[in-house]
Structure formats: C-alpha cells, structure tokens
mmCIF file of C-alpha atoms in Angstrom:
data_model
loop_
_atom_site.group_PDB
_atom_site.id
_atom_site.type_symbol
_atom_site.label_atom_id
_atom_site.label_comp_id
_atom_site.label_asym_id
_atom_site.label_seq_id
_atom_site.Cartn_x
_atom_site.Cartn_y
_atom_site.Cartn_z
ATOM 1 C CA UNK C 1 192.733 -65.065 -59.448
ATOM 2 C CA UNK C 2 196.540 -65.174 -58.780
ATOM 3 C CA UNK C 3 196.862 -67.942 -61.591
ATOM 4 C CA UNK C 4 194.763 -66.074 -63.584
ATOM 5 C CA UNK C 5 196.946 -62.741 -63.159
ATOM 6 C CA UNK C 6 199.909 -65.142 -64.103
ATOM 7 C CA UNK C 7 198.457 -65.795 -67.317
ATOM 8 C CA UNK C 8 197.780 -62.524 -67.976
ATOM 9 C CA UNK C 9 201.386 -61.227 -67.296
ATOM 10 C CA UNK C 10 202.737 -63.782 -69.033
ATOM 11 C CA UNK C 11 200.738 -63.313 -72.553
ATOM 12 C CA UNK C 12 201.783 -59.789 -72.264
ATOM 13 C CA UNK C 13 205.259 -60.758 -71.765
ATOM 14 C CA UNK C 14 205.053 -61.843 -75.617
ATOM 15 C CA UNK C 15 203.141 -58.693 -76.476
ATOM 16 C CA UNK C 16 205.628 -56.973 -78.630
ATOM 17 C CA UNK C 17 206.118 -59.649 -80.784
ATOM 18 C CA UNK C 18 202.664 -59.273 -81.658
ATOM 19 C CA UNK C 19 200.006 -56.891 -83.242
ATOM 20 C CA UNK C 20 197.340 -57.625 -81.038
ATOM 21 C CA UNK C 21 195.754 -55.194 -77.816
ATOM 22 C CA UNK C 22 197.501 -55.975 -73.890
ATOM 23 C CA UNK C 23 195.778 -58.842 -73.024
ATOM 24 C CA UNK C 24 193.060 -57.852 -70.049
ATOM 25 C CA UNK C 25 192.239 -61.543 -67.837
ATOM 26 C CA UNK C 26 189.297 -59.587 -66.459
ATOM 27 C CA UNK C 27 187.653 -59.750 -70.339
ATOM 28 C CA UNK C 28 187.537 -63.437 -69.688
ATOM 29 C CA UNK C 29 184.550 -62.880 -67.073
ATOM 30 C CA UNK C 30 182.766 -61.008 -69.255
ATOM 31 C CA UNK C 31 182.051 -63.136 -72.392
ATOM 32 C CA UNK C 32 181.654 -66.369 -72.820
ATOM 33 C CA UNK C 33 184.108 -68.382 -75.414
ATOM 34 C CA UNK C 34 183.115 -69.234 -77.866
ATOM 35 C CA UNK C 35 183.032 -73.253 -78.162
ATOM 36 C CA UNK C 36 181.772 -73.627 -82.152
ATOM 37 C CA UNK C 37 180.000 -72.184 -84.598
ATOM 38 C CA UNK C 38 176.855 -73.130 -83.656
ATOM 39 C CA UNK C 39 177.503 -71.777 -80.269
ATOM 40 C CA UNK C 40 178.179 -68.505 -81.795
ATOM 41 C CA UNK C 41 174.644 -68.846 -83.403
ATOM 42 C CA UNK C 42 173.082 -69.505 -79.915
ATOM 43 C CA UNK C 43 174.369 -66.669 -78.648
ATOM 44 C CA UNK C 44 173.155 -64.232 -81.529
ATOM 45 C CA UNK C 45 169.791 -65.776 -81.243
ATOM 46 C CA UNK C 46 169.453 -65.064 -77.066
ATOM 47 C CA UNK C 47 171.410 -61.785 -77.665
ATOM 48 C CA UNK C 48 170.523 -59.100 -74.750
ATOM 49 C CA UNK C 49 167.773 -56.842 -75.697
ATOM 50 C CA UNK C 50 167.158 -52.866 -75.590
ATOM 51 C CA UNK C 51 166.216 -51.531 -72.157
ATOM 52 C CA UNK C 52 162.648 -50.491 -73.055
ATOM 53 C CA UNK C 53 162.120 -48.968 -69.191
ATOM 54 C CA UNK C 54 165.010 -46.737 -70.024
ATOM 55 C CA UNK C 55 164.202 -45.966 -73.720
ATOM 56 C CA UNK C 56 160.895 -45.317 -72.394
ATOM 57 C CA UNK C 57 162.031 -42.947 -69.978
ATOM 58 C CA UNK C 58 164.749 -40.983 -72.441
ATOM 59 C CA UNK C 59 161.698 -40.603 -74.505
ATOM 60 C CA UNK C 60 159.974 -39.271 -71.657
ATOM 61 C CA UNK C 61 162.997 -36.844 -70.927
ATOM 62 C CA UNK C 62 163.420 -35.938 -74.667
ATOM 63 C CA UNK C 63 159.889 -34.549 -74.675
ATOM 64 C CA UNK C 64 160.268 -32.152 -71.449
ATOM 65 C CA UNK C 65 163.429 -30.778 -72.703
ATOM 66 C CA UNK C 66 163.952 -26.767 -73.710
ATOM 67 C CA UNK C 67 162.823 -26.683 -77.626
ATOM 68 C CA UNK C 68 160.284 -27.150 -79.953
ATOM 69 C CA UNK C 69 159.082 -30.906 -80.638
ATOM 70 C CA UNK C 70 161.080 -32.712 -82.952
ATOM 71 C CA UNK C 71 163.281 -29.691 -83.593
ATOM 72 C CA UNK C 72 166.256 -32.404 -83.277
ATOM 73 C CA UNK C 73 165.362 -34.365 -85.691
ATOM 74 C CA UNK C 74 167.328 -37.623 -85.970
ATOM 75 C CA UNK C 75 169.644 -36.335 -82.925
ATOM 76 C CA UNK C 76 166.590 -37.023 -81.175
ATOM 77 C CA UNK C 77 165.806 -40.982 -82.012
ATOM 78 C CA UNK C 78 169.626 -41.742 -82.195
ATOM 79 C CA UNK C 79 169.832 -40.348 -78.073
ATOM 80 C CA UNK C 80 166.766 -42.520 -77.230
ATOM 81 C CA UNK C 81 168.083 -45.407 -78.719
ATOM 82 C CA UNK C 82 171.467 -45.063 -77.463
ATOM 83 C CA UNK C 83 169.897 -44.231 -74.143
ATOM 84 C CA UNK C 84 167.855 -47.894 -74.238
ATOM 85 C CA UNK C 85 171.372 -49.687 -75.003
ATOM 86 C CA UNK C 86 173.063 -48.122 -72.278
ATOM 87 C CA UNK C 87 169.992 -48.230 -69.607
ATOM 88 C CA UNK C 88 169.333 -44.968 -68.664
ATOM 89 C CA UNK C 89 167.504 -42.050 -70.054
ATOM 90 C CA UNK C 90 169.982 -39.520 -69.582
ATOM 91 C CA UNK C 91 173.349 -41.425 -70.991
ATOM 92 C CA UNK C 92 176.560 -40.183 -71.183
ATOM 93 C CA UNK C 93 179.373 -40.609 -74.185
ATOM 94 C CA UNK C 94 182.790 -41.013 -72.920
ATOM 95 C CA UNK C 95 184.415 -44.179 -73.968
ATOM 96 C CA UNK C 96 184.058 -44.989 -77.528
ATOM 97 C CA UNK C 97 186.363 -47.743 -78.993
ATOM 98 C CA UNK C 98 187.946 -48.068 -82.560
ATOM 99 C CA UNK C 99 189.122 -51.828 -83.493
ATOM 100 C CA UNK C 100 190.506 -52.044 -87.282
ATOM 101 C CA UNK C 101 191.132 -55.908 -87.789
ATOM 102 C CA UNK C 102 193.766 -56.923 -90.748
ATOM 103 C CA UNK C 103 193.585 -59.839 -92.872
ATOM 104 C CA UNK C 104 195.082 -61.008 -95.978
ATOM 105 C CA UNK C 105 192.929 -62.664 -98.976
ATOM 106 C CA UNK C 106 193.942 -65.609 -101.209
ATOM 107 C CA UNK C 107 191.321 -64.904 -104.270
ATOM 108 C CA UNK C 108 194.063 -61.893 -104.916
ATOM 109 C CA UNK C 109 195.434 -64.196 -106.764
ATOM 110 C CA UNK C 110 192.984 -63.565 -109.141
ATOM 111 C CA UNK C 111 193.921 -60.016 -109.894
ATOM 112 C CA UNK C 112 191.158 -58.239 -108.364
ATOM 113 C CA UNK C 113 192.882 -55.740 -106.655
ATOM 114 C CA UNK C 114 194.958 -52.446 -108.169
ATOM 115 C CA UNK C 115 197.223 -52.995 -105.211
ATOM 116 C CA UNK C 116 199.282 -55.651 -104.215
ATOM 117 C CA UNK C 117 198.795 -57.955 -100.894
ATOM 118 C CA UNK C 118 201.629 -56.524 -99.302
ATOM 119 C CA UNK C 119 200.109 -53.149 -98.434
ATOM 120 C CA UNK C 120 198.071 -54.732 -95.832
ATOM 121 C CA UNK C 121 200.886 -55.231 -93.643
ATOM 122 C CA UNK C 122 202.671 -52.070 -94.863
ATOM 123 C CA UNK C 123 199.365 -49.971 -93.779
ATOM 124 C CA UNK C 124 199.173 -51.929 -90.373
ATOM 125 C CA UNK C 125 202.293 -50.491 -89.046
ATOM 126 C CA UNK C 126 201.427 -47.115 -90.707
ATOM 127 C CA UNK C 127 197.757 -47.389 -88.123
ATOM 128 C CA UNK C 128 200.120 -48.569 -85.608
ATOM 129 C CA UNK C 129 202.609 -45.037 -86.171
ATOM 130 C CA UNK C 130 199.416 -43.363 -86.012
ATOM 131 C CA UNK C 131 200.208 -42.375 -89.141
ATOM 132 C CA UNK C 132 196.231 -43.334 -91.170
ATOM 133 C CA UNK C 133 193.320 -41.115 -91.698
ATOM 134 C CA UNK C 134 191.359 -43.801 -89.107
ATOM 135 C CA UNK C 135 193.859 -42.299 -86.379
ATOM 136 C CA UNK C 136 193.490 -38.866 -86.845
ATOM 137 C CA UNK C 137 189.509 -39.126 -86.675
ATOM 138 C CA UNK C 138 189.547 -41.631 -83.512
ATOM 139 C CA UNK C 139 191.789 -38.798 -81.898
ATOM 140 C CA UNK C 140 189.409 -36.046 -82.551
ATOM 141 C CA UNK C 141 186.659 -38.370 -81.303
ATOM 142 C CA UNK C 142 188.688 -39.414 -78.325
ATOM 143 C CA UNK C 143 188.192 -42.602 -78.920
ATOM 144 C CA UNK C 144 190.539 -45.487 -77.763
ATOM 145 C CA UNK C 145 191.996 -47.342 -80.945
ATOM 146 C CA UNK C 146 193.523 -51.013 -81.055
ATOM 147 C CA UNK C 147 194.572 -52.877 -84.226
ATOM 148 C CA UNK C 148 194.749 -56.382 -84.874
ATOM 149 C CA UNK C 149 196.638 -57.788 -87.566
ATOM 150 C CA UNK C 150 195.395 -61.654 -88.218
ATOM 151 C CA UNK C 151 197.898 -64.004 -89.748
ATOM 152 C CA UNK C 152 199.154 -61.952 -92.787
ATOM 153 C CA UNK C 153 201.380 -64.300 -93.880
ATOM 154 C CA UNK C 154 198.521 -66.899 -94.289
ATOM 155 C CA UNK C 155 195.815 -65.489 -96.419
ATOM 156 C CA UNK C 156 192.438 -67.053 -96.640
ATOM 157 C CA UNK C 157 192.159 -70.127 -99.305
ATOM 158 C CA UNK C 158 190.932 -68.739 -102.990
ATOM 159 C CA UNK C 159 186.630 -68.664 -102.794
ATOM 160 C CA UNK C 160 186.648 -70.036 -106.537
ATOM 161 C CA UNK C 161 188.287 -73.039 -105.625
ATOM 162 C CA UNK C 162 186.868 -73.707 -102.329
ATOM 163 C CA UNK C 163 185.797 -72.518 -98.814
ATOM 164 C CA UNK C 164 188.017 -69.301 -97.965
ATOM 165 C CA UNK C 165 187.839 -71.093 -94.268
ATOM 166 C CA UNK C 166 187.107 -74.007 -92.766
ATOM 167 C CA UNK C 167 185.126 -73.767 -89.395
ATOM 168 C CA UNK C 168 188.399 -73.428 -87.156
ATOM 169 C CA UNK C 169 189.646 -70.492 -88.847
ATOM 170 C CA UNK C 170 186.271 -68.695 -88.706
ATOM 171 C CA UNK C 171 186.123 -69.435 -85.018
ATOM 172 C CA UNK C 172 189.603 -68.268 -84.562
ATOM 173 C CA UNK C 173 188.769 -65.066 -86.535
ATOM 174 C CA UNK C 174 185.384 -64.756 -84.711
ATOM 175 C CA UNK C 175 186.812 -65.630 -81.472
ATOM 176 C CA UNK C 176 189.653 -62.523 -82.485
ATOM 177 C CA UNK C 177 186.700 -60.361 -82.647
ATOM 178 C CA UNK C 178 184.430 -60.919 -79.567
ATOM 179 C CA UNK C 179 187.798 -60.853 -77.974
ATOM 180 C CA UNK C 180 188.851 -57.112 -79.081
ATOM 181 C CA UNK C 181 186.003 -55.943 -77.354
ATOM 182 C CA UNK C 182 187.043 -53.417 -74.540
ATOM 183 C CA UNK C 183 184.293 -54.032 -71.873
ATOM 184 C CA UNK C 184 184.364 -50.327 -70.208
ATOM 185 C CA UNK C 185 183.678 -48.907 -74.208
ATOM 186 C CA UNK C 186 180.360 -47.366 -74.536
ATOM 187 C CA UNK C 187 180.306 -46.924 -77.977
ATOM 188 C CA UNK C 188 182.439 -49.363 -80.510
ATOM 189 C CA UNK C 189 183.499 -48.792 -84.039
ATOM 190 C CA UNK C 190 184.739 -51.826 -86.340
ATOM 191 C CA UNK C 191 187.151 -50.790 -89.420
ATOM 192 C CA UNK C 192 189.116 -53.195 -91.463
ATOM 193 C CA UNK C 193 192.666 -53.360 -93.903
ATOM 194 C CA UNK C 194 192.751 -56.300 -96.540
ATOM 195 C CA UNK C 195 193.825 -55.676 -99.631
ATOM 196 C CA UNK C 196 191.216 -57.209 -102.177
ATOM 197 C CA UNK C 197 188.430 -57.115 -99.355
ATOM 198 C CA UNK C 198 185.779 -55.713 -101.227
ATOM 199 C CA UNK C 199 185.693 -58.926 -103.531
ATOM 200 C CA UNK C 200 184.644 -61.234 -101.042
ATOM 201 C CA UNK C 201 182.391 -58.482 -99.625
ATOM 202 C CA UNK C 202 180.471 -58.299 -102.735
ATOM 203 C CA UNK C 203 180.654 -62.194 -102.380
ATOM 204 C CA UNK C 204 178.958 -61.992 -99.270
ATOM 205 C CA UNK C 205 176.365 -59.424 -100.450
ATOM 206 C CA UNK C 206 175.275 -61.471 -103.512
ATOM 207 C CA UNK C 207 174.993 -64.647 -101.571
ATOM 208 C CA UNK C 208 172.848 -63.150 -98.982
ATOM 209 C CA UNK C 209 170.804 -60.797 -100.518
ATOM 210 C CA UNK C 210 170.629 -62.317 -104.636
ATOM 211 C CA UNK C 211 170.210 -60.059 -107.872
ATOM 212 C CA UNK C 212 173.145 -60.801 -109.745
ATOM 213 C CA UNK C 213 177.105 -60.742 -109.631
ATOM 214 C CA UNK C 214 177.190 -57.079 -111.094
ATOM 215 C CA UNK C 215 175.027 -55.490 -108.970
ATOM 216 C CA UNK C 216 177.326 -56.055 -105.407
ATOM 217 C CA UNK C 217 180.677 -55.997 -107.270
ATOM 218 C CA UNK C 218 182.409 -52.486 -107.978
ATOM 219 C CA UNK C 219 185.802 -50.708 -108.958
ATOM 220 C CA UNK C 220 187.297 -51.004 -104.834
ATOM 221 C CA UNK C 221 190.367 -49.110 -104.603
ATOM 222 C CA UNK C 222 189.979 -48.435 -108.233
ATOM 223 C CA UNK C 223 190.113 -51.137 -110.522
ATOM 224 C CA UNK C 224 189.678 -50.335 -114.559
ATOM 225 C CA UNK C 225 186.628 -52.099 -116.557
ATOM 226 C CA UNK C 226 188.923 -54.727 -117.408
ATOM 227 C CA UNK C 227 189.328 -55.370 -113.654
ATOM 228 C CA UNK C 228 185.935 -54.803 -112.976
ATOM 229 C CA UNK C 229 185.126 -57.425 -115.312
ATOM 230 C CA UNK C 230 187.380 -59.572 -113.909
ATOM 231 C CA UNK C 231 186.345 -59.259 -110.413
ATOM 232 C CA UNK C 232 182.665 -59.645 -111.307
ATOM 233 C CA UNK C 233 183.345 -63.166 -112.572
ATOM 234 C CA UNK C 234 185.255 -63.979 -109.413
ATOM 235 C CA UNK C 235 182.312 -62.884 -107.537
ATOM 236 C CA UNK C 236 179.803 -65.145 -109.298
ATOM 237 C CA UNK C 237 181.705 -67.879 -109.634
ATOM 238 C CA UNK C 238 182.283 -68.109 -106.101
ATOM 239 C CA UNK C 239 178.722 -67.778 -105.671
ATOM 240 C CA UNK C 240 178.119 -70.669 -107.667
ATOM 241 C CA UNK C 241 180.324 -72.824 -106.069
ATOM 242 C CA UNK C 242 179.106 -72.343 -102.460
ATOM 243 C CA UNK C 243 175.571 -71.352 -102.692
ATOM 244 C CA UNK C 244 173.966 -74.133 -102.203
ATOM 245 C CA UNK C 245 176.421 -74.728 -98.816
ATOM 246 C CA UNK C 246 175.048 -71.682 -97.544
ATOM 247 C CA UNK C 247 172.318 -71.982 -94.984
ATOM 248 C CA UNK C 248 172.609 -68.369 -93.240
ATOM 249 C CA UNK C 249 175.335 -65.618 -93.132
ATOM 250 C CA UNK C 250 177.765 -67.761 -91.136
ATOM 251 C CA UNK C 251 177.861 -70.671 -93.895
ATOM 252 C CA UNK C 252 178.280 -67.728 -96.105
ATOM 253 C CA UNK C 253 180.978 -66.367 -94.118
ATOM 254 C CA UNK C 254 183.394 -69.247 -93.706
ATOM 255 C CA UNK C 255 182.687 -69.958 -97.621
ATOM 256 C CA UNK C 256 183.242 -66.439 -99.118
ATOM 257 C CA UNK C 257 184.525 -64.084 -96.190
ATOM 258 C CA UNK C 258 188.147 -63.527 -94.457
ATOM 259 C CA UNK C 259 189.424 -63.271 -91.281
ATOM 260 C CA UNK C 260 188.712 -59.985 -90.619
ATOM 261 C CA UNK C 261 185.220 -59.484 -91.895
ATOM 262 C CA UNK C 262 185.197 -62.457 -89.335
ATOM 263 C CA UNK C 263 186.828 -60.840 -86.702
ATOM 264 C CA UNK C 264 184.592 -57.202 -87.484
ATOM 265 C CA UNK C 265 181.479 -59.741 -86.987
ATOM 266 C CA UNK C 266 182.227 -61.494 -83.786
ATOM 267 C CA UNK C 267 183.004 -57.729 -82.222
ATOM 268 C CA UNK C 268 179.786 -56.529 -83.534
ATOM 269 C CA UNK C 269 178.146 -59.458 -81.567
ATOM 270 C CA UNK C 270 180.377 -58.974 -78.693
ATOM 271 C CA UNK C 271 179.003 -55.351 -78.018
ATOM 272 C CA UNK C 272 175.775 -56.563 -78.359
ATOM 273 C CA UNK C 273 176.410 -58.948 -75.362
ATOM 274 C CA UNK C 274 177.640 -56.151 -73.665
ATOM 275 C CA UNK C 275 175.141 -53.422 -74.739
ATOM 276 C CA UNK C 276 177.596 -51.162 -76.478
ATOM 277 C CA UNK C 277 176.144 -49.642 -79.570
ATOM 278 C CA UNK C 278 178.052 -49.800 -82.841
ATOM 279 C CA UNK C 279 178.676 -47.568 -85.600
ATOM 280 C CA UNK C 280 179.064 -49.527 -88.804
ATOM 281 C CA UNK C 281 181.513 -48.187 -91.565
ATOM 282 C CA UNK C 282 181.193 -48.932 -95.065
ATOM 283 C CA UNK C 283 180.741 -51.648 -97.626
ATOM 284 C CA UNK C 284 183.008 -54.665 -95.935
ATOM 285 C CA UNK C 285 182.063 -53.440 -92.282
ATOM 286 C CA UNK C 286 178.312 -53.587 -93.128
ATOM 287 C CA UNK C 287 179.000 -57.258 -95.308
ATOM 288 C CA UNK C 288 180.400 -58.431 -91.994
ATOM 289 C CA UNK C 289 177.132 -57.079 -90.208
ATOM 290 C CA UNK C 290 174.721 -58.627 -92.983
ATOM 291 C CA UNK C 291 176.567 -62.357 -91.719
ATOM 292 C CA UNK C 292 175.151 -61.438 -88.177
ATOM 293 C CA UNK C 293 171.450 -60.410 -89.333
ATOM 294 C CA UNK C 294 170.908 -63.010 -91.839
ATOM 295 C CA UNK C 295 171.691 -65.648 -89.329
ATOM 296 C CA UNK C 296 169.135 -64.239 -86.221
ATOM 297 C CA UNK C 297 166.805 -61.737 -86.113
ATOM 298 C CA UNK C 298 167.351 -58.440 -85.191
ATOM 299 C CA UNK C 299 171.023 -58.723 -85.145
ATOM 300 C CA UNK C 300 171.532 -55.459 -85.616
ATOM 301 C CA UNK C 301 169.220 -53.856 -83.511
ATOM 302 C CA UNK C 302 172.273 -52.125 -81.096
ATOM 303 C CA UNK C 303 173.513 -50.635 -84.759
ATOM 304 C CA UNK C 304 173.338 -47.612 -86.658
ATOM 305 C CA UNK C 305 175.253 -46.965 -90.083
ATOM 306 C CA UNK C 306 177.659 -44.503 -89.753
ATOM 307 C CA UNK C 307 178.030 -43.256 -93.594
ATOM 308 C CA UNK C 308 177.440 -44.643 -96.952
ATOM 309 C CA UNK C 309 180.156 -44.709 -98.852
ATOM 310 C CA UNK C 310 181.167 -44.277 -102.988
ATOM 311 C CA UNK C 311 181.478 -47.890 -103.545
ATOM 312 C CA UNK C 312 178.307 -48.451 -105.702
ATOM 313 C CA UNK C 313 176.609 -51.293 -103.883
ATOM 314 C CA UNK C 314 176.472 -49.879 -100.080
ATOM 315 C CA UNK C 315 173.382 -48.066 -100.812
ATOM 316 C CA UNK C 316 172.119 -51.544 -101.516
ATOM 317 C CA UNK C 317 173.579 -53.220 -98.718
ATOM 318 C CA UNK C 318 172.466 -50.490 -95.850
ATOM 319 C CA UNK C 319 168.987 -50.984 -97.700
ATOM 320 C CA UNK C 320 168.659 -54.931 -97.018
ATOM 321 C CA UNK C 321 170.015 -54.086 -93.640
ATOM 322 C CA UNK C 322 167.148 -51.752 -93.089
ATOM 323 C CA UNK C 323 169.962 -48.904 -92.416
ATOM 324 C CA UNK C 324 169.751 -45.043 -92.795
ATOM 325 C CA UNK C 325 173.402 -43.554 -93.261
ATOM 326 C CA UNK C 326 174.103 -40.731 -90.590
ATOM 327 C CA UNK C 327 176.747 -39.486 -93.682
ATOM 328 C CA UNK C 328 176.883 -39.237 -97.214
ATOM 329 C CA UNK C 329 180.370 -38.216 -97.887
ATOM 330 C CA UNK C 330 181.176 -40.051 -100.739
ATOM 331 C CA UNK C 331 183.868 -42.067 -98.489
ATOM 332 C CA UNK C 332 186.121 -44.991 -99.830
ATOM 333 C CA UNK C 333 188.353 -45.271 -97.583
ATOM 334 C CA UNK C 334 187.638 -48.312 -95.168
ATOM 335 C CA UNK C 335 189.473 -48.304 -91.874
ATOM 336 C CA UNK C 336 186.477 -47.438 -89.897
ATOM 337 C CA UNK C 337 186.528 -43.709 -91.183
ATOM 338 C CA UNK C 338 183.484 -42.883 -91.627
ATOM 339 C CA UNK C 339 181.808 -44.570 -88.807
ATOM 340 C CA UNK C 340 184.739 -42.835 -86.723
ATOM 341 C CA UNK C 341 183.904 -39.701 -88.108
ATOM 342 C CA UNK C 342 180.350 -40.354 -87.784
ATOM 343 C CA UNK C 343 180.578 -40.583 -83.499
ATOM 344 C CA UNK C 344 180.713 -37.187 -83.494
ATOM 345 C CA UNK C 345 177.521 -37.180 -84.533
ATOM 346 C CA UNK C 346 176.376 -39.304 -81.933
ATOM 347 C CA UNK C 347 177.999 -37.578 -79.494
ATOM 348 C CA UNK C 348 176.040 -34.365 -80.672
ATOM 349 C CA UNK C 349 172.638 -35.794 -80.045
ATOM 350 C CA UNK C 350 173.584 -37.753 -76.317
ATOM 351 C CA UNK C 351 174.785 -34.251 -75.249
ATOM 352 C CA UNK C 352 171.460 -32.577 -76.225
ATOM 353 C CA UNK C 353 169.973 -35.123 -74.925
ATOM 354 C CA UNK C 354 171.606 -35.082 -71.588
ATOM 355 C CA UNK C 355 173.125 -32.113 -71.191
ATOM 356 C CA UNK C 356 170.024 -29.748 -72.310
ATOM 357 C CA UNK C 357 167.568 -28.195 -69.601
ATOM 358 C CA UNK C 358 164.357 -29.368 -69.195
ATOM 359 C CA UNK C 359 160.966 -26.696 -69.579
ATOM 360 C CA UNK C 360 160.588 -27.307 -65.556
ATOM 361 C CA UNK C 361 164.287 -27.057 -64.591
ATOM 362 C CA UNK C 362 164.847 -23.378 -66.725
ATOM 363 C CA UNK C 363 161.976 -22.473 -65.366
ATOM 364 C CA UNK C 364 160.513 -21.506 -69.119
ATOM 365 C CA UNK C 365 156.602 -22.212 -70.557
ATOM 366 C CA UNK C 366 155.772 -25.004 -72.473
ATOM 367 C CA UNK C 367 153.293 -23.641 -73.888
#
C-alpha cells in the first residue's frame, strides 16, 4: 500500500499539467482494467444485476406509504428502480457525479460543423472556470463535476477514409471512462464537448439501428441545408465503408465514434459494475449508450434517459434504446445538461420514496 500511495502522489504531482480528475489509488481496487476489447465485452456481458430482494422490498414500502396508489406516477417506478440498484428499499440521494469527457474529431475536416475545432478546447477551460450551463445545473444538483479533456491536439482519423480508431485508442478512451468513475457516487451523469460530435453520432445511430443516412443525421449546432446535405453524405459514406466491419456497437465504435463517446461508454459500464444508476443526456450521450446495448443485453438496464433533446433523431434513438425521456425541453445543448437537470427529478421521487410516512407509522387508515 505504501508503493501504491507513492504512485498516487506522484501522478498527482503532474496534475496541473493536466485536465484530468486527482488521481484516487483506491479506484484501482475497485474495477478491474481493462486488458482488450474483448475483455471489455466480457465484462458487459457478466455485468452485476438489479437487487430484486431490495426492489422487491421498495415496492413493498412504496405501497404502504401515505397517498393514494399510483398517485406518484413515474416518481414511483424511477424510486423502485433506483432503490434495486442501490440495494435497499428505502435509498438515499446524496452523491451524484457529473463527468463531461472532451475529444476532438478528424471528419471536421469535412465541414460538418458551423464551428470550428478549436472551441472544444476553448469551452474546456470555460467548464473548468465554471463558467458553462453544465456547471451551473451540477451546482444546483449538488453534484460533484470532473472534466476530462482527451488528446485535443490529436483528433480521431477521418470515418470516410478509415477507422476513426484503431483498438488502442478505443481502449485508451474506454479505459479514460471506466476510470472517471468516482466509486462513493450514487448517481452518475455522462456529458460530452467535441466540436462536430453529432456527425459521428448519427454515424453510430445509422450503423446500429439502419433506415437510412437522413433519418440519424441533423442540423447539430446549426448547420444550413447546404451543411446538412453535406453532413448527410459524410454519414453514409462512412457507413458504407465500415459496415460490413461492424459486428456489434464496439466494432461500430472504434470505426465511426471518438474518444469521448468512448470515454462516456466505458463510464456508463463502469457504474454499472458499481451499481450507480445513470442519467443519459442527449443525442451523442445516448449514441455512446446504444455501443453498450447493442453489444450485450440489457446494457442499459441501471439507465434512465434524462431528456430528449431538439436534435431530430433522439426521439429515434431513445426509441431503439427502449427509453422514456424524464424531459422534453427542447434541449441542444450537450454537456450533460439535461440529464444534470434531469437529477432533480430523481431526487424528487427517492425523497418521496424515503422520506414519506408510511399508513402505519402516521397512524392514518388505509382504507
């Protein structure tokens, strides 16, 4: 433990030359590494399941407590399930975590952005200055936040002309994610910064889930028709060239993702080792997700979807994933904001849940 302590001071030592969370040695006990990609795959497919004793019994509770049945709607279901993540039937909501994982993309180069790649850096110190929307709504939720900025200066190779990664840089950017995972969070929200990211998101929708180039692809940050045009072709010709590479969502991944829609999956799987439940955010957070389900079943079991946001196809996307939106905002913002704002919501139905009297304890007739 003394060597291992060692380590740890010493990778903190080089901490402020870097854009990455303290480094905690204890994290290393908790998770395995992650060896390759089919290791990765191993571990989705004997991913821990939902406490059914203690959904069971928060079902049990939810019934006995002070109002009519059902009157809770949806705040109802979302405290049993949470309750069956975090084993008990009355859980508490104390910890969440915010992670918003930066990456830079190389099919930019086809002009299928409105912004240039340079904002991705420029809006990762802004999150660091607490100066984004995604701060503001972690604050209010008291949530912790940590951002992660992965290798800026080397965006992901152009999907049109080949594989956006080859198997070590998906590791790396997997390996980023499971890593980010604070072990003591009870509740974990994934956002992202990339400029261009909603290109190889659509990528990643139309690969997985078919229909045609037009359908996943839409206007981003706010692209004309011209661009739209544009992008759509990059989309499907991508498609083309990998498809028949692409086994599952992880082939589709390396082939058509970036670093962090990586890095957003592999902390989505990392909670699920650790039975936190996840928010997801919008179209690239839930593209990211759709990786992890189409490569093992029930992937995304320890997941709700925080919001569904303006861009055209996550309506789509949270309906292959089998997701009901807790918000309709018309959000198009990234950065985890919606599923940040979305954990007060959560929050609302675990205190109910919890916190509320049962018919025997206030001493009032059920009936």
């Amino acid at each position: 433990m003394q060597d291992l302590r060692l380590i740890e001071q010493q990778l903190n030592s080089l901490h402020r030359f870097t854009r990455v969370p303290p480094f905690d040695a204890t994290r290393l006990f908790m998770l395995p590494a992650l060896t390759d990609l089919d290791h990765f795959r191993s571990l989705l497919l004997q991913a821990p399941t939902t406490d059914l004793a203690a959904q069971t019994a928060a079902a049990d509770r939810n019934g006995q407590l002070t109002k009519p049945p059902g009157a809770l709607a949806r705040l109802e279901e979302l405290a049993i399930w949470y309750g069956g993540w975090r084993g008990t039937d009355r859980p508490e909501l104390k910890k969440p975590q915010v992670i918003v994982f930066a990456g830079n993309h190389g099919v930019t180069a086809q002009g299928v952005s409105a912004f240039p790649a340079e904002v991705t850096a420029q809006m990762v110190i802004n999150f660091e200055h607490g100066g984004a929307a995604i701060n503001q709504l972690a604050k209010l939720a008291g949530a912790k936040m940590d951002v992660l900025a992965l290798e800026l200066d080397r965006p992901t190779g152009d999907f049109t002309q080949g594989p956006a990664m080859d198997e070590a840089d998906l590791l790396a950017g997997l390996q980023a994610g499971w890593n980010s995972v604070d072990p003591d969070a009870d509740l974990l929200v994934v956002g992202e910064m990339g400029i261009g990211n909603t290109t190889p998101a659509a990528a990643l929708a139309y690969a997985l889930f078919g229909g045609e180039a037009a359908d996943w692809t839409g206007r981003g940050t706010g692209v004309d028709d011209v661009g739209l045009a544009n992008k759509t072709r990059v989309v499907a010709e991508g498609v083309a060239l990998h498809q028949g590479g692409i086994k599952d969502g992880i082939d589709a991944l390396a082939r058509l993702g970036g670093r962090e829609i990586a890095a957003m999956a592999g902390a989505i799987a990392a909670a699920r080792q650790l039975r936190i439940p996840v928010i997801l955010d919008g179209f690239i957070c839930c593209a990211a997700a759709a990786c992890l389900a189409q490569s093992a079943d029930g992937a995304l079991d320890h997941c709700v979807a925080g919001h569904q946001s303006a861009e055209g196809a996550h309506a789509a996307l949270l309906s292959n994933l089998g997701k009901e939106p807790l918000l309709s905002l018309g959000l198009r913002l990234g950065e985890g904001s919606g599923a940040a704002l979305a954990i007060q919501i959560l929050k609302g139905a675990v205190a109910c849940h919890s916190g509320m009297a049962t018919f025997a304890e206030a001493g009032v007739s059920d009936g």
